[in-house]
């Protein structure tokens, strides 16, 4: 044995290192490869679980309802780039977004793909794959061409049409050259100016038209998706300019053709030229007019959206929609009492994408019309929202994002008469017969014109309902009596009364806070229960506010399903409420329930609903419930954390759910992404706060740990 | 693996005799408390997301301090020879030490449950993000411990091991966080940054549990433990 051992050569250290080291390196490499493989498969086949109670990172029920029943193949493509520019187009330094926008959008789209039917998702980074973007644009333009062909044809036919104009103007060029010296020989400056103007117009016209055509040709050749709409608009501007010059010349010719002090040759020219110039003008106007009938060109919107930052393209089988970055990352324009923090962009991607899918699946938009009895439009929007915006413009905008066509109509015609139609024509009766009517009949509008009886709209509304239409009523205390319109629904509203509670003292409170002021006034109530109605099941305990509502009640009726909404808070959970006659002083600090004055005890309700056959009706006792100041008010506490959430989300949600119900889109009734039920830390005194912050968090907790350490150290030392 | 629990128990209790552990724990709770006190104010939303995200930054330093001596001290004092000659495999040694520190890590973060109780007293925090946040913290802690253990196996000097661990953890956690905010980061590096620790962890803190993130943390922890075993084994033939 010892001889055998003596024959075995000893390994050197280097040999050992080589043998064992190579083995270790190889094994480690394999381990790293295995690591890569497991991570890759983990990424590829993964599941996400939203652990939040309100499913904040999951699609909303209304979206799930829509995409689960999606009938056609929809492809959603994200063009978000991950690398963001440091400077915007105005050269201003732009701070990088604290939100990974591309990732947020990609996560959202993945949810659509996972939870939807017939929905595919693509993510194309234009920086990484510009060729893919071009291919997609080409595909969109060829597949959904439509109006593009009309624009192409218009531009293709332009040279021939310009030629005809040039040829029509040709004879006048020589003639004007001949009469120009004659006009110059007179002392008539104005005549000379007219002749020179005519000469320059017809002289320059062929050159100008040719230059325009060259520019158009250049753009059509160079750009893969030319800006057809912009090119046609440019042509229209030029032709408008030409026709205006021709109009001016024709007017001058008409003036001078019979003037005795004008030389004969000039007069003769003008007489014979008038029909030619009129023909020229007719041709120019015809080309211009044709451009107005080419139709909407969405492709330009696609091109513009893709040249800007970050868009989302949704394609169906026959139509497509594009959502720009600013439509998804919305800077809320809101009323808040604290302007010290700039709002962080709010992600409205789900809302916009779902609306786009709806729009593609239902090209025919559903309509709502704000009908009124005079006064300015209610749904008009001015950006930013100003006092010139309609009182319900915020809700109108919200409706538009859900693919509703929002119209405005004064049923009395008084506003059009007052403004002489400057605001544009109202929709016709045919336009609004299938719309959901949102009725506001304000008392202030009920002024008679020239001694005529005040115009009323209740009868018109009743006709609409009797024809199977649906309506949302915003009753106005002391406004037009809508009982005629509500006849047959079992809903009764007393517009001569107001729901009130005793005034609450303002002492010790911030009297500049409008919310506090409203809730403490006798007619103001904070609402956290909305009642049992088709439009309320998802409202839960969302906060809302109602002020100045008249009491509404229902009675059972055969053939009618109806119920109440918005129970007015009452004792014992809240101060006692009752219905008081409007002639009482509401700001009276001693306001109390007095049956002798006609006051009516609770329970009271601020709204009601009814369904009879095809007709659906929702009635609310005040228009304030949905007016801009109430729905736009921002939660100040959350605003300080850079979170935009409405202070009273219930108001807007009730409005939207009511419209969904009235327009028979019941599947849409759910909380929208904007509403936020956020648990907030309750108030505590400053002393309590200090005890927690300083006492517990800074001293007690770490102190206990150190004390434990000291005790252990002491025990160990003494036990030795 | 019968020796691993014994080693784990021994390691776990040894921390209670170590002054540095108490100091680290007190410091961790003090800084966490300061961060939490910013959020624990009337009117603020009752959640722990902000605290949990900042906690990860603290752990980049705390965990290496706690774990720097796990193997480095054994190498330095020579007790590793006793350990490796005992009927204990290197894998058992590594897993035992890992489990011991992980158990102490759970004790380290346990007092933060007081913050949850405070929120519950004054609000109604959503339990989902809180639970998923703690799951994320435990997974991150396990990964940090594995990295620290690996660094400890590479050096006899504890401070060197700690410094190396801090550097590695910063590279996979803090640096990507700041890099992600750079607008001109090339797409490749942006993709790398998105797949590292902080971005994955923020999913947990906001209430999203993604299986790919769980796989990442577990597999990466396993990789570092494997590398540690190989580093310890290499002592036999070096």
mmCIF file with all atom_site columns, C-alpha atoms in Angstrom, chain B residues 87-198:
data_model
loop_
_atom_site.group_PDB
_atom_site.id
_atom_site.type_symbol
_atom_site.label_atom_id
_atom_site.label_alt_id
_atom_site.label_comp_id
_atom_site.label_asym_id
_atom_site.label_entity_id
_atom_site.label_seq_id
_atom_site.pdbx_PDB_ins_code
_atom_site.Cartn_x
_atom_site.Cartn_y
_atom_site.Cartn_z
_atom_site.occupancy
_atom_site.B_iso_or_equiv
_atom_site.pdbx_formal_charge
_atom_site.auth_seq_id
_atom_site.auth_comp_id
_atom_site.auth_asym_id
_atom_site.auth_atom_id
_atom_site.pdbx_PDB_model_num
ATOM 1   C CA . UNK B 1 87  ? -20.277 16.710 10.461  1.00 0.00 ? 87  UNK B CA 1
ATOM 2   C CA . UNK B 1 88  ? -21.938 19.719 8.884   1.00 0.00 ? 88  UNK B CA 1
ATOM 3   C CA . UNK B 1 89  ? -22.035 20.471 5.210   1.00 0.00 ? 89  UNK B CA 1
ATOM 4   C CA . UNK B 1 90  ? -21.279 23.893 3.847   1.00 0.00 ? 90  UNK B CA 1
ATOM 5   C CA . UNK B 1 91  ? -24.845 24.143 2.642   1.00 0.00 ? 91  UNK B CA 1
ATOM 6   C CA . UNK B 1 92  ? -26.143 23.583 6.163   1.00 0.00 ? 92  UNK B CA 1
ATOM 7   C CA . UNK B 1 93  ? -23.776 26.225 7.484   1.00 0.00 ? 93  UNK B CA 1
ATOM 8   C CA . UNK B 1 94  ? -24.890 28.782 4.922   1.00 0.00 ? 94  UNK B CA 1
ATOM 9   C CA . UNK B 1 95  ? -28.591 28.036 5.226   1.00 0.00 ? 95  UNK B CA 1
ATOM 10  C CA . UNK B 1 96  ? -28.385 27.994 8.986   1.00 0.00 ? 96  UNK B CA 1
ATOM 11  C CA . UNK B 1 97  ? -26.738 31.395 9.117   1.00 0.00 ? 97  UNK B CA 1
ATOM 12  C CA . UNK B 1 98  ? -29.157 32.755 6.542   1.00 0.00 ? 98  UNK B CA 1
ATOM 13  C CA . UNK B 1 99  ? -32.163 31.503 8.480   1.00 0.00 ? 99  UNK B CA 1
ATOM 14  C CA . UNK B 1 100 ? -30.767 32.865 11.751  1.00 0.00 ? 100 UNK B CA 1
ATOM 15  C CA . UNK B 1 101 ? -30.361 36.363 10.391  1.00 0.00 ? 101 UNK B CA 1
ATOM 16  C CA . UNK B 1 102 ? -33.693 36.191 8.594   1.00 0.00 ? 102 UNK B CA 1
ATOM 17  C CA . UNK B 1 103 ? -35.395 35.334 11.852  1.00 0.00 ? 103 UNK B CA 1
ATOM 18  C CA . UNK B 1 104 ? -33.699 38.301 13.513  1.00 0.00 ? 104 UNK B CA 1
ATOM 19  C CA . UNK B 1 105 ? -34.746 40.452 10.579  1.00 0.00 ? 105 UNK B CA 1
ATOM 20  C CA . UNK B 1 106 ? -38.357 39.541 11.295  1.00 0.00 ? 106 UNK B CA 1
ATOM 21  C CA . UNK B 1 107 ? -37.809 40.626 14.883  1.00 0.00 ? 107 UNK B CA 1
ATOM 22  C CA . UNK B 1 108 ? -36.286 43.875 13.551  1.00 0.00 ? 108 UNK B CA 1
ATOM 23  C CA . UNK B 1 109 ? -39.364 44.803 11.520  1.00 0.00 ? 109 UNK B CA 1
ATOM 24  C CA . UNK B 1 110 ? -41.915 43.451 13.994  1.00 0.00 ? 110 UNK B CA 1
ATOM 25  C CA . UNK B 1 111 ? -42.103 46.699 16.019  1.00 0.00 ? 111 UNK B CA 1
ATOM 26  C CA . UNK B 1 112 ? -43.286 48.512 12.882  1.00 0.00 ? 112 UNK B CA 1
ATOM 27  C CA . UNK B 1 113 ? -46.568 46.690 13.361  1.00 0.00 ? 113 UNK B CA 1
ATOM 28  C CA . UNK B 1 114 ? -47.172 49.358 15.965  1.00 0.00 ? 114 UNK B CA 1
ATOM 29  C CA . UNK B 1 115 ? -47.495 51.800 13.057  1.00 0.00 ? 115 UNK B CA 1
ATOM 30  C CA . UNK B 1 116 ? -50.274 49.659 11.626  1.00 0.00 ? 116 UNK B CA 1
ATOM 31  C CA . UNK B 1 117 ? -52.008 49.650 14.994  1.00 0.00 ? 117 UNK B CA 1
ATOM 32  C CA . UNK B 1 118 ? -51.712 53.429 15.157  1.00 0.00 ? 118 UNK B CA 1
ATOM 33  C CA . UNK B 1 119 ? -53.262 53.758 11.708  1.00 0.00 ? 119 UNK B CA 1
ATOM 34  C CA . UNK B 1 120 ? -56.023 51.408 12.698  1.00 0.00 ? 120 UNK B CA 1
ATOM 35  C CA . UNK B 1 121 ? -56.764 53.456 15.798  1.00 0.00 ? 121 UNK B CA 1
ATOM 36  C CA . UNK B 1 122 ? -57.222 56.643 13.802  1.00 0.00 ? 122 UNK B CA 1
ATOM 37  C CA . UNK B 1 123 ? -58.293 55.431 10.386  1.00 0.00 ? 123 UNK B CA 1
ATOM 38  C CA . UNK B 1 124 ? -59.143 52.415 8.285   1.00 0.00 ? 124 UNK B CA 1
ATOM 39  C CA . UNK B 1 125 ? -56.022 51.424 6.398   1.00 0.00 ? 125 UNK B CA 1
ATOM 40  C CA . UNK B 1 126 ? -56.532 49.107 3.489   1.00 0.00 ? 126 UNK B CA 1
ATOM 41  C CA . UNK B 1 127 ? -55.158 45.760 4.750   1.00 0.00 ? 127 UNK B CA 1
ATOM 42  C CA . UNK B 1 128 ? -54.192 44.531 1.283   1.00 0.00 ? 128 UNK B CA 1
ATOM 43  C CA . UNK B 1 129 ? -51.328 46.969 0.572   1.00 0.00 ? 129 UNK B CA 1
ATOM 44  C CA . UNK B 1 130 ? -50.122 46.637 4.178   1.00 0.00 ? 130 UNK B CA 1
ATOM 45  C CA . UNK B 1 131 ? -49.874 42.858 3.945   1.00 0.00 ? 131 UNK B CA 1
ATOM 46  C CA . UNK B 1 132 ? -48.366 42.889 0.489   1.00 0.00 ? 132 UNK B CA 1
ATOM 47  C CA . UNK B 1 133 ? -45.947 45.587 1.640   1.00 0.00 ? 133 UNK B CA 1
ATOM 48  C CA . UNK B 1 134 ? -44.737 43.406 4.481   1.00 0.00 ? 134 UNK B CA 1
ATOM 49  C CA . UNK B 1 135 ? -44.450 40.444 2.126   1.00 0.00 ? 135 UNK B CA 1
ATOM 50  C CA . UNK B 1 136 ? -42.289 42.628 -0.075  1.00 0.00 ? 136 UNK B CA 1
ATOM 51  C CA . UNK B 1 137 ? -40.156 43.759 2.857   1.00 0.00 ? 137 UNK B CA 1
ATOM 52  C CA . UNK B 1 138 ? -39.533 40.143 3.893   1.00 0.00 ? 138 UNK B CA 1
ATOM 53  C CA . UNK B 1 139 ? -38.586 39.157 0.350   1.00 0.00 ? 139 UNK B CA 1
ATOM 54  C CA . UNK B 1 140 ? -36.287 42.164 0.012   1.00 0.00 ? 140 UNK B CA 1
ATOM 55  C CA . UNK B 1 141 ? -34.785 41.419 3.412   1.00 0.00 ? 141 UNK B CA 1
ATOM 56  C CA . UNK B 1 142 ? -34.122 37.810 2.422   1.00 0.00 ? 142 UNK B CA 1
ATOM 57  C CA . UNK B 1 143 ? -32.367 38.957 -0.730  1.00 0.00 ? 143 UNK B CA 1
ATOM 58  C CA . UNK B 1 144 ? -30.294 41.532 1.157   1.00 0.00 ? 144 UNK B CA 1
ATOM 59  C CA . UNK B 1 145 ? -29.297 38.930 3.726   1.00 0.00 ? 145 UNK B CA 1
ATOM 60  C CA . UNK B 1 146 ? -28.226 36.515 0.988   1.00 0.00 ? 146 UNK B CA 1
ATOM 61  C CA . UNK B 1 147 ? -26.105 39.217 -0.659  1.00 0.00 ? 147 UNK B CA 1
ATOM 62  C CA . UNK B 1 148 ? -24.571 40.186 2.692   1.00 0.00 ? 148 UNK B CA 1
ATOM 63  C CA . UNK B 1 149 ? -23.810 36.547 3.467   1.00 0.00 ? 149 UNK B CA 1
ATOM 64  C CA . UNK B 1 150 ? -22.103 36.159 0.120   1.00 0.00 ? 150 UNK B CA 1
ATOM 65  C CA . UNK B 1 151 ? -19.995 39.273 0.690   1.00 0.00 ? 151 UNK B CA 1
ATOM 66  C CA . UNK B 1 152 ? -19.142 38.017 4.161   1.00 0.00 ? 152 UNK B CA 1
ATOM 67  C CA . UNK B 1 153 ? -17.875 34.765 2.658   1.00 0.00 ? 153 UNK B CA 1
ATOM 68  C CA . UNK B 1 154 ? -15.444 36.653 0.445   1.00 0.00 ? 154 UNK B CA 1
ATOM 69  C CA . UNK B 1 155 ? -13.472 38.451 3.148   1.00 0.00 ? 155 UNK B CA 1
ATOM 70  C CA . UNK B 1 156 ? -11.996 37.908 6.576   1.00 0.00 ? 156 UNK B CA 1
ATOM 71  C CA . UNK B 1 157 ? -12.525 41.583 7.456   1.00 0.00 ? 157 UNK B CA 1
ATOM 72  C CA . UNK B 1 158 ? -16.049 42.412 8.531   1.00 0.00 ? 158 UNK B CA 1
ATOM 73  C CA . UNK B 1 159 ? -15.952 46.031 7.457   1.00 0.00 ? 159 UNK B CA 1
ATOM 74  C CA . UNK B 1 160 ? -14.814 45.062 3.994   1.00 0.00 ? 160 UNK B CA 1
ATOM 75  C CA . UNK B 1 161 ? -17.653 42.576 3.811   1.00 0.00 ? 161 UNK B CA 1
ATOM 76  C CA . UNK B 1 162 ? -20.143 45.212 4.947   1.00 0.00 ? 162 UNK B CA 1
ATOM 77  C CA . UNK B 1 163 ? -18.831 47.802 2.511   1.00 0.00 ? 163 UNK B CA 1
ATOM 78  C CA . UNK B 1 164 ? -18.975 45.328 -0.356  1.00 0.00 ? 164 UNK B CA 1
ATOM 79  C CA . UNK B 1 165 ? -22.529 44.381 0.555   1.00 0.00 ? 165 UNK B CA 1
ATOM 80  C CA . UNK B 1 166 ? -23.606 48.025 0.741   1.00 0.00 ? 166 UNK B CA 1
ATOM 81  C CA . UNK B 1 167 ? -22.100 48.673 -2.677  1.00 0.00 ? 167 UNK B CA 1
ATOM 82  C CA . UNK B 1 168 ? -23.840 45.703 -4.263  1.00 0.00 ? 168 UNK B CA 1
ATOM 83  C CA . UNK B 1 169 ? -27.155 46.484 -2.629  1.00 0.00 ? 169 UNK B CA 1
ATOM 84  C CA . UNK B 1 170 ? -26.898 50.116 -3.659  1.00 0.00 ? 170 UNK B CA 1
ATOM 85  C CA . UNK B 1 171 ? -26.206 49.063 -7.228  1.00 0.00 ? 171 UNK B CA 1
ATOM 86  C CA . UNK B 1 172 ? -29.317 46.942 -7.393  1.00 0.00 ? 172 UNK B CA 1
ATOM 87  C CA . UNK B 1 173 ? -31.568 49.236 -5.362  1.00 0.00 ? 173 UNK B CA 1
ATOM 88  C CA . UNK B 1 174 ? -30.682 52.886 -4.987  1.00 0.00 ? 174 UNK B CA 1
ATOM 89  C CA . UNK B 1 175 ? -28.768 53.492 -8.193  1.00 0.00 ? 175 UNK B CA 1
ATOM 90  C CA . UNK B 1 176 ? -31.585 52.160 -10.406 1.00 0.00 ? 176 UNK B CA 1
ATOM 91  C CA . UNK B 1 177 ? -34.060 54.331 -8.495  1.00 0.00 ? 177 UNK B CA 1
ATOM 92  C CA . UNK B 1 178 ? -32.160 57.473 -9.419  1.00 0.00 ? 178 UNK B CA 1
ATOM 93  C CA . UNK B 1 179 ? -31.230 56.203 -12.870 1.00 0.00 ? 179 UNK B CA 1
ATOM 94  C CA . UNK B 1 180 ? -34.892 55.628 -13.681 1.00 0.00 ? 180 UNK B CA 1
ATOM 95  C CA . UNK B 1 181 ? -35.565 59.315 -13.254 1.00 0.00 ? 181 UNK B CA 1
ATOM 96  C CA . UNK B 1 182 ? -32.974 60.227 -15.880 1.00 0.00 ? 182 UNK B CA 1
ATOM 97  C CA . UNK B 1 183 ? -34.667 61.165 -19.125 1.00 0.00 ? 183 UNK B CA 1
ATOM 98  C CA . UNK B 1 184 ? -31.809 60.220 -21.405 1.00 0.00 ? 184 UNK B CA 1
ATOM 99  C CA . UNK B 1 185 ? -31.232 56.710 -20.130 1.00 0.00 ? 185 UNK B CA 1
ATOM 100 C CA . UNK B 1 186 ? -30.828 54.422 -23.128 1.00 0.00 ? 186 UNK B CA 1
ATOM 101 C CA . UNK B 1 187 ? -33.618 51.904 -23.583 1.00 0.00 ? 187 UNK B CA 1
ATOM 102 C CA . UNK B 1 188 ? -31.408 48.908 -22.734 1.00 0.00 ? 188 UNK B CA 1
ATOM 103 C CA . UNK B 1 189 ? -30.391 50.325 -19.390 1.00 0.00 ? 189 UNK B CA 1
ATOM 104 C CA . UNK B 1 190 ? -33.919 51.479 -18.703 1.00 0.00 ? 190 UNK B CA 1
ATOM 105 C CA . UNK B 1 191 ? -35.058 47.906 -19.217 1.00 0.00 ? 191 UNK B CA 1
ATOM 106 C CA . UNK B 1 192 ? -32.334 46.717 -16.833 1.00 0.00 ? 192 UNK B CA 1
ATOM 107 C CA . UNK B 1 193 ? -33.360 49.301 -14.250 1.00 0.00 ? 193 UNK B CA 1
ATOM 108 C CA . UNK B 1 194 ? -37.011 48.267 -14.493 1.00 0.00 ? 194 UNK B CA 1
ATOM 109 C CA . UNK B 1 195 ? -36.124 44.696 -13.668 1.00 0.00 ? 195 UNK B CA 1
ATOM 110 C CA . UNK B 1 196 ? -34.098 45.415 -10.543 1.00 0.00 ? 196 UNK B CA 1
ATOM 111 C CA . UNK B 1 197 ? -35.130 45.579 -6.928  1.00 0.00 ? 197 UNK B CA 1
ATOM 112 C CA . UNK B 1 198 ? -36.760 48.934 -6.298  1.00 0.00 ? 198 UNK B CA 1
#
